[in-house]
CSV table of C-alpha atoms and ligand atoms in Angstrom, one decimal:
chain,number,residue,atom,x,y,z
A,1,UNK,CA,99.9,77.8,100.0
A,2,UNK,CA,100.4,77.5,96.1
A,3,UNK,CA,104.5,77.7,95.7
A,4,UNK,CA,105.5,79.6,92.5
A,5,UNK,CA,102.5,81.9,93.3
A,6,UNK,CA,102.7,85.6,91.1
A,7,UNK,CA,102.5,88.8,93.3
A,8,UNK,CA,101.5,92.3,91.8
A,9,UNK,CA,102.1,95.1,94.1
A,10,UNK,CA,100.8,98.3,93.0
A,11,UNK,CA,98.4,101.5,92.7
A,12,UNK,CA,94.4,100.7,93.8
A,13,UNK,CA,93.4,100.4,89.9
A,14,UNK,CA,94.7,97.4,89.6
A,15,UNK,CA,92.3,96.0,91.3
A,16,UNK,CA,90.4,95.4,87.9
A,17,UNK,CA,92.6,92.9,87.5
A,18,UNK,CA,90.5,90.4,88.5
A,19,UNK,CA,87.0,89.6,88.1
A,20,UNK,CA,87.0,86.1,90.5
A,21,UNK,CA,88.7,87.4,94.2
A,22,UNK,CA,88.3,87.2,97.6
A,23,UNK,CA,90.2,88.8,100.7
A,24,UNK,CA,92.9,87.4,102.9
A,25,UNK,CA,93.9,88.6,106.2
A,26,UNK,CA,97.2,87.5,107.3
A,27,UNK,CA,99.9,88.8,109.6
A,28,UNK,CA,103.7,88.6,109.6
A,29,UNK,CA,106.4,88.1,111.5
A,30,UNK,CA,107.0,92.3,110.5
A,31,UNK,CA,103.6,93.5,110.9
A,32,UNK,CA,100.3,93.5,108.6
A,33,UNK,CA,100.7,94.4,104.9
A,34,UNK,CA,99.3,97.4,103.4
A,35,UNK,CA,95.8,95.8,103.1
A,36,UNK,CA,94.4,92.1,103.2
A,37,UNK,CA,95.7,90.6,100.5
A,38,UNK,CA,93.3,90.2,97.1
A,39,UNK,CA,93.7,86.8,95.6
A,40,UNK,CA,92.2,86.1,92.3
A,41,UNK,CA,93.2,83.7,89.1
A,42,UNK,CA,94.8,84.6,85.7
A,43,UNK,CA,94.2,81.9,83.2
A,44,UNK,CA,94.9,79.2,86.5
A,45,UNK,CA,97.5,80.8,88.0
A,46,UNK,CA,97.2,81.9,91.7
A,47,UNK,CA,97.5,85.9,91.8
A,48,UNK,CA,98.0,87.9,95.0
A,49,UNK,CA,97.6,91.8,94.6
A,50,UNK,CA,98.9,94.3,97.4
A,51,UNK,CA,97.6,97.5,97.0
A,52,UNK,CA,100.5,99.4,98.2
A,53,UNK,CA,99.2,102.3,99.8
A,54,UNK,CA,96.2,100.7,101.3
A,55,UNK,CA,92.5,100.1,99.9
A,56,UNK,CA,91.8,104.0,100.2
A,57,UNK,CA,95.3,105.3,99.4
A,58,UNK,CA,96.1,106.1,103.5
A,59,UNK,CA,99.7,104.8,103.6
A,60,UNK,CA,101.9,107.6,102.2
A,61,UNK,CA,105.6,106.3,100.5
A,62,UNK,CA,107.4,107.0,103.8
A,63,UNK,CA,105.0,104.9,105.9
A,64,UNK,CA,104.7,101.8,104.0
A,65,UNK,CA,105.7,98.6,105.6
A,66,UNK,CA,107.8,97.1,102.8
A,67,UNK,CA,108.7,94.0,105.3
A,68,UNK,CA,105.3,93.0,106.1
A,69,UNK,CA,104.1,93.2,102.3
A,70,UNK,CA,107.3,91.2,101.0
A,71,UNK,CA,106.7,89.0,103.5
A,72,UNK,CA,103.0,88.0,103.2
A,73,UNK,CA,104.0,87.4,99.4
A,74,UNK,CA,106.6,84.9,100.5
A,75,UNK,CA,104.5,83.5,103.2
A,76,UNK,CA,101.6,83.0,100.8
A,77,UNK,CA,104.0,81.1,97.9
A,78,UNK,CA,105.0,83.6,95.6
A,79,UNK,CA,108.1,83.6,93.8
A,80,UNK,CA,107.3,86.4,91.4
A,81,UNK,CA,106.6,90.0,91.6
A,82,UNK,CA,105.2,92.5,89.3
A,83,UNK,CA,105.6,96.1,91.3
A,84,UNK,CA,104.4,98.9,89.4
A,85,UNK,CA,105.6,102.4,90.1
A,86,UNK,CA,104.6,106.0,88.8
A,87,UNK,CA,107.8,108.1,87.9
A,88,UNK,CA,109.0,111.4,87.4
A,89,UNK,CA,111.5,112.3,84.7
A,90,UNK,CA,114.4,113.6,84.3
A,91,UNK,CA,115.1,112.2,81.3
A,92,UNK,CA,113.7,114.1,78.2
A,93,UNK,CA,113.0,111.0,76.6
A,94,UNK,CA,111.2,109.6,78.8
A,95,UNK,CA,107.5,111.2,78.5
A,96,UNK,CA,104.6,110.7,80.1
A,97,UNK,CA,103.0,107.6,79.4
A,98,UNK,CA,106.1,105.9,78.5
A,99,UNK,CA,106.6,102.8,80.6
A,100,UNK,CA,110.1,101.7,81.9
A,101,UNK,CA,111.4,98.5,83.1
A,102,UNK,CA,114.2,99.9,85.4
A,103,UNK,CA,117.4,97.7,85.6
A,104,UNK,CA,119.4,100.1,88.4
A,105,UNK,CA,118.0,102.4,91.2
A,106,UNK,CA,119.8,105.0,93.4
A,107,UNK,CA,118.3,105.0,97.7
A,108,UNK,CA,118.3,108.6,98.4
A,109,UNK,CA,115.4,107.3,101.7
A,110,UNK,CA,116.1,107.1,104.9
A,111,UNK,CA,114.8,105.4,108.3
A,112,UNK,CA,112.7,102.3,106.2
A,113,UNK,CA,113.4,99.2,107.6
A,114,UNK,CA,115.2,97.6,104.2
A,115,UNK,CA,116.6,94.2,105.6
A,116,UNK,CA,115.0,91.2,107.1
A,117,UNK,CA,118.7,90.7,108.6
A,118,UNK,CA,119.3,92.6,111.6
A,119,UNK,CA,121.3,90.3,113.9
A,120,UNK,CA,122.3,87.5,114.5
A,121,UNK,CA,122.4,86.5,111.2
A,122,UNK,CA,124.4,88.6,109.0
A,123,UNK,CA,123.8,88.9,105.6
A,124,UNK,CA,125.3,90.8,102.3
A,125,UNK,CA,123.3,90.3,99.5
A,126,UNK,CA,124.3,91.3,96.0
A,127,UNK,CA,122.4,94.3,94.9
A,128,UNK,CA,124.4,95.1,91.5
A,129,UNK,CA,121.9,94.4,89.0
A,130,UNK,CA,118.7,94.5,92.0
A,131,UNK,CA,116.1,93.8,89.8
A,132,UNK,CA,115.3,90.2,88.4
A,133,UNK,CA,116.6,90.6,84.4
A,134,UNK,CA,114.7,87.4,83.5
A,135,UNK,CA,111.1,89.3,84.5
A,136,UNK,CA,113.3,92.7,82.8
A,137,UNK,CA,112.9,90.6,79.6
A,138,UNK,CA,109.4,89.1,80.3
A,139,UNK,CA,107.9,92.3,80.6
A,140,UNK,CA,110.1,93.8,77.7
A,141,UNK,CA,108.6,91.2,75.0
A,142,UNK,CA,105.1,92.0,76.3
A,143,UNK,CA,105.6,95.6,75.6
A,144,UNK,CA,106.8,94.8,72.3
A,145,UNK,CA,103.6,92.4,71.8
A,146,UNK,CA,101.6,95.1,72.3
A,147,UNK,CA,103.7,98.0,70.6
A,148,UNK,CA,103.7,100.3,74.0
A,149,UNK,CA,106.4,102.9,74.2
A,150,UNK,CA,109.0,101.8,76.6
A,151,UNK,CA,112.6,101.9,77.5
A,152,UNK,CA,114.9,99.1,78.5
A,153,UNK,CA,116.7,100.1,81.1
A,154,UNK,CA,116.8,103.1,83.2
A,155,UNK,CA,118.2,104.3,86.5
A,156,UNK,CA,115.8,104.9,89.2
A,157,UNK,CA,115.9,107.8,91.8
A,158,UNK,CA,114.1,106.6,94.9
A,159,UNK,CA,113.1,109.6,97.1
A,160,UNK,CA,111.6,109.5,100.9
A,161,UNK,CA,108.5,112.2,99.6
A,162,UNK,CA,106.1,112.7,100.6
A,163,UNK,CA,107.1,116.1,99.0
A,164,UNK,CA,108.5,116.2,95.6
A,165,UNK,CA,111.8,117.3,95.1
A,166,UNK,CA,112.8,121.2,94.6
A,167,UNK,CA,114.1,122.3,90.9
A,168,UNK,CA,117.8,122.4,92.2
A,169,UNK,CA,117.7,119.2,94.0
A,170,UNK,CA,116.1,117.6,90.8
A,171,UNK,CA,119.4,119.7,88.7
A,172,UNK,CA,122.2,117.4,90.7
A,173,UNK,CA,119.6,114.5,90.2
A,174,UNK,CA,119.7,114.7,86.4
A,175,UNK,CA,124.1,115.6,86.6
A,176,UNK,CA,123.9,112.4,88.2
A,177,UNK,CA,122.4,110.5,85.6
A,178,UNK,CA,119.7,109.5,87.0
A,179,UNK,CA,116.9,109.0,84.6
A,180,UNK,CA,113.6,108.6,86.9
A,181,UNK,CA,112.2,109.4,90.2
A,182,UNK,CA,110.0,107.3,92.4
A,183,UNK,CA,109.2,107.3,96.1
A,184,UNK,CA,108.1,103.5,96.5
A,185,UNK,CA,111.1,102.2,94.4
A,186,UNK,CA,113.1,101.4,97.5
A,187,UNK,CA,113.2,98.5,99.4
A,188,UNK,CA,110.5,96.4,97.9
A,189,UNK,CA,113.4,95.1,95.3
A,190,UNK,CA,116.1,94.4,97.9
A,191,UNK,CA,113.6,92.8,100.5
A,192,UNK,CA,112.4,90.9,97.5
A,193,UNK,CA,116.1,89.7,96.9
A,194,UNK,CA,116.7,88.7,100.3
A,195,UNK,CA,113.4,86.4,99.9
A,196,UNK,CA,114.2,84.6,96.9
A,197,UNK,CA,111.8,86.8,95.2
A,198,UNK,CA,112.1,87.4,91.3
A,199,UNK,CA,110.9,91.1,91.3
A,200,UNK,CA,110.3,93.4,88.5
A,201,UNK,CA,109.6,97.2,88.1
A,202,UNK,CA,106.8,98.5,86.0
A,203,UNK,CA,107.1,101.7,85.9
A,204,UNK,CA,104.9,104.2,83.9
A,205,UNK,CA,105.9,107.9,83.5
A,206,UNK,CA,103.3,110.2,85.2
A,207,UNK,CA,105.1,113.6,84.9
A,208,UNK,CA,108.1,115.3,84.2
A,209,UNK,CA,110.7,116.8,87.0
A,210,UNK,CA,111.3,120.8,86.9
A,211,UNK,CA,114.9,121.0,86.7
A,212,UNK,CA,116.6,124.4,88.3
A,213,UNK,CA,117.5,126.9,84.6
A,214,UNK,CA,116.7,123.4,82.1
A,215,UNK,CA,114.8,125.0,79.2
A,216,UNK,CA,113.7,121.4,78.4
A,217,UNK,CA,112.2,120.4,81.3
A,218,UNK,CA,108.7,122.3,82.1
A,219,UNK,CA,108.1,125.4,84.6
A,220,UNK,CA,105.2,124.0,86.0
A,221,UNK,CA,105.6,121.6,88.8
A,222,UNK,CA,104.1,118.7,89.1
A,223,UNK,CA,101.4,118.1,91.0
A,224,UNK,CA,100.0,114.6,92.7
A,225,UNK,CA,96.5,114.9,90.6
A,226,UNK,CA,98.3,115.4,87.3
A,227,UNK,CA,100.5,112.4,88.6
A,228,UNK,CA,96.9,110.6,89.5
A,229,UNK,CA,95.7,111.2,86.1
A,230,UNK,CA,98.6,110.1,83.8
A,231,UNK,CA,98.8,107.0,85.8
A,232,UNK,CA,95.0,105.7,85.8
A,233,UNK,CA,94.6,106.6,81.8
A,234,UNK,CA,97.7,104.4,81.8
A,235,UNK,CA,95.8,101.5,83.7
A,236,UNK,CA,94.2,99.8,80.8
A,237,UNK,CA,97.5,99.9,79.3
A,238,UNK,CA,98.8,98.0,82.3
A,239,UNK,CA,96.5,95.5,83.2
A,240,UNK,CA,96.8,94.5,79.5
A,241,UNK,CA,100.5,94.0,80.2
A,242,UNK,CA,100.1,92.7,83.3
A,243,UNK,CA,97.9,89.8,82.3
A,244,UNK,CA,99.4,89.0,79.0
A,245,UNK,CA,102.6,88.5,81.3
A,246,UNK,CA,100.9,86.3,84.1
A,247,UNK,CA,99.0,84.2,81.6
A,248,UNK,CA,102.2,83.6,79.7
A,249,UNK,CA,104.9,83.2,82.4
A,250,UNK,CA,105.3,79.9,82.1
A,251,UNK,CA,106.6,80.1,78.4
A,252,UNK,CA,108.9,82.2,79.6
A,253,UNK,CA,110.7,79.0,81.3
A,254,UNK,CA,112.1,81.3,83.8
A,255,UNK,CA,115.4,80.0,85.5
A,256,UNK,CA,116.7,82.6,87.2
A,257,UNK,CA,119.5,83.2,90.0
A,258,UNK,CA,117.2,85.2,92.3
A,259,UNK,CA,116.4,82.1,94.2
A,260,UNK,CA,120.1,81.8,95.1
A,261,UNK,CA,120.4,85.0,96.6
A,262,UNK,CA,121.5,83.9,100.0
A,263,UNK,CA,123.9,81.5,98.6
A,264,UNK,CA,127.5,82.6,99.7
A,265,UNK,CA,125.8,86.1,101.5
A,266,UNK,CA,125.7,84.7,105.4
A,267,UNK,CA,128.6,85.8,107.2
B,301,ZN,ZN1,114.7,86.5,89.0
């Protein structure tokens, strides 16, 4: 085990990532991750990639095991994760293709085990800003490197899916401010919290929400092979971010309070 190992949990494509890898099987104390885990090298650093919904896409949103993928990161040493999520938007500045580094998200899932604290030990982490502004910026100056349209912050609307949401549900999402929709979104960052884990979204838009009487937002709705599509012309785009970030992390000088999550939570 390699402490301050990266993690990158995300869509199949990214398997590119690498061209040196091998497989790991390992088990958890919550189950088996989404896949065995692919472990490759970005200019000497140890990477570990989770595809999130399984080497042949077979784990739909609502049947990922969160726990057991969080947890084989920790297990196997890393301290850093890069989770990339496709989005719907609600925000007409947000287009597709646009990437977003989301600093807030909204839980509108259900029934997904989101703690690693179920009795005896009591725990109340903070959540407030729940994911790790020191990757927030990271990522932020790599977009800028590269000149890819992207927004700073944004709120993100986790849904349970599979389905995507109906025009009028996706009107009180927009009165509500929220800016993009996801159905992976939630719990990865808060199990990630409760690990120690810096964790950062990158999140590409794939498609915008239809919104019940908006005459900005489109009449079509979307569909999951228009989402497919935006996303995997977006994956060169990524990787390039994605491995400009790992190779360079360590100029970063990362000293962030995610490690100290626990501190002061135990009841
Ligand atoms: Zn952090």
């Amino acid at each position: 085990m390699q402490k301050g190992a990266i993690g990158i949990i995300g869509g199949s494509g990214l398997y590119r990532m690498f061209t040196n890898r091998e497989l790991v099987n390992i088990n958890t104390s919550y189950g088996e991750p989404s896949s065995p885990i692919q472990v490759g090298t970005v200019a000497d650093k140890k990477v570990y990639f989770i595809p999130r919904h399984g080497i042949n896409h077979e784990i739909p949103p609502h049947k990922v095991n969160y726990r057991a993928n969080i947890q084989a990161m920790y297990d196997l040493g890393v301290r850093q994760i890069f989770a990339t999520h496709a989005l719907g938007s609600l925000n007409p500045s947000m287009k597709p293709g646009d990437f977003v580094i989301s600093d807030q998200f909204v839980n509108k899932t259900w029934g997904r085990e989101d703690t690693y604290f179920n009795g005896p030990d009591t725990v109340h982490i903070s959540t407030s800003d729940p994911f790790c502004n020191c990757l927030r910026n990271n990522i932020s100056k790599v977009f800028d490197r590269f000149g890819f349209k992207y927004h700073k912050k944004a709120t993100m609307l986790v849904i349970q899916g599979p389905r995507f949401s109906t025009r009028a549900e996706n009107l009180i999402f927009s009165q509500e401010r929220n800016d993009v929709i996801s159905m992976t979104g939630y719990p990865e960052a808060v199990l990630a919290r409760e690990r120690g884990i810096c964790y950062v979204s990158v999140g590409i838009v794939t498609d915008i929400a239809c919104v019940l009487g908006s005459k900005v937002h489109p009449q079509h709705p979307s569909s999951h092979a228009e989402v497919v599509n935006t996303f995997e012309v977006s994956v060169e785009n990524i990787l390039s971010v994605l491995d400009y970030a790992v190779t360079n992390i360590d100029k970063q000088k990362i000293h962030c309070e995610c490690i100290q999550s626990l501190k002061g939570a135990k009841c």
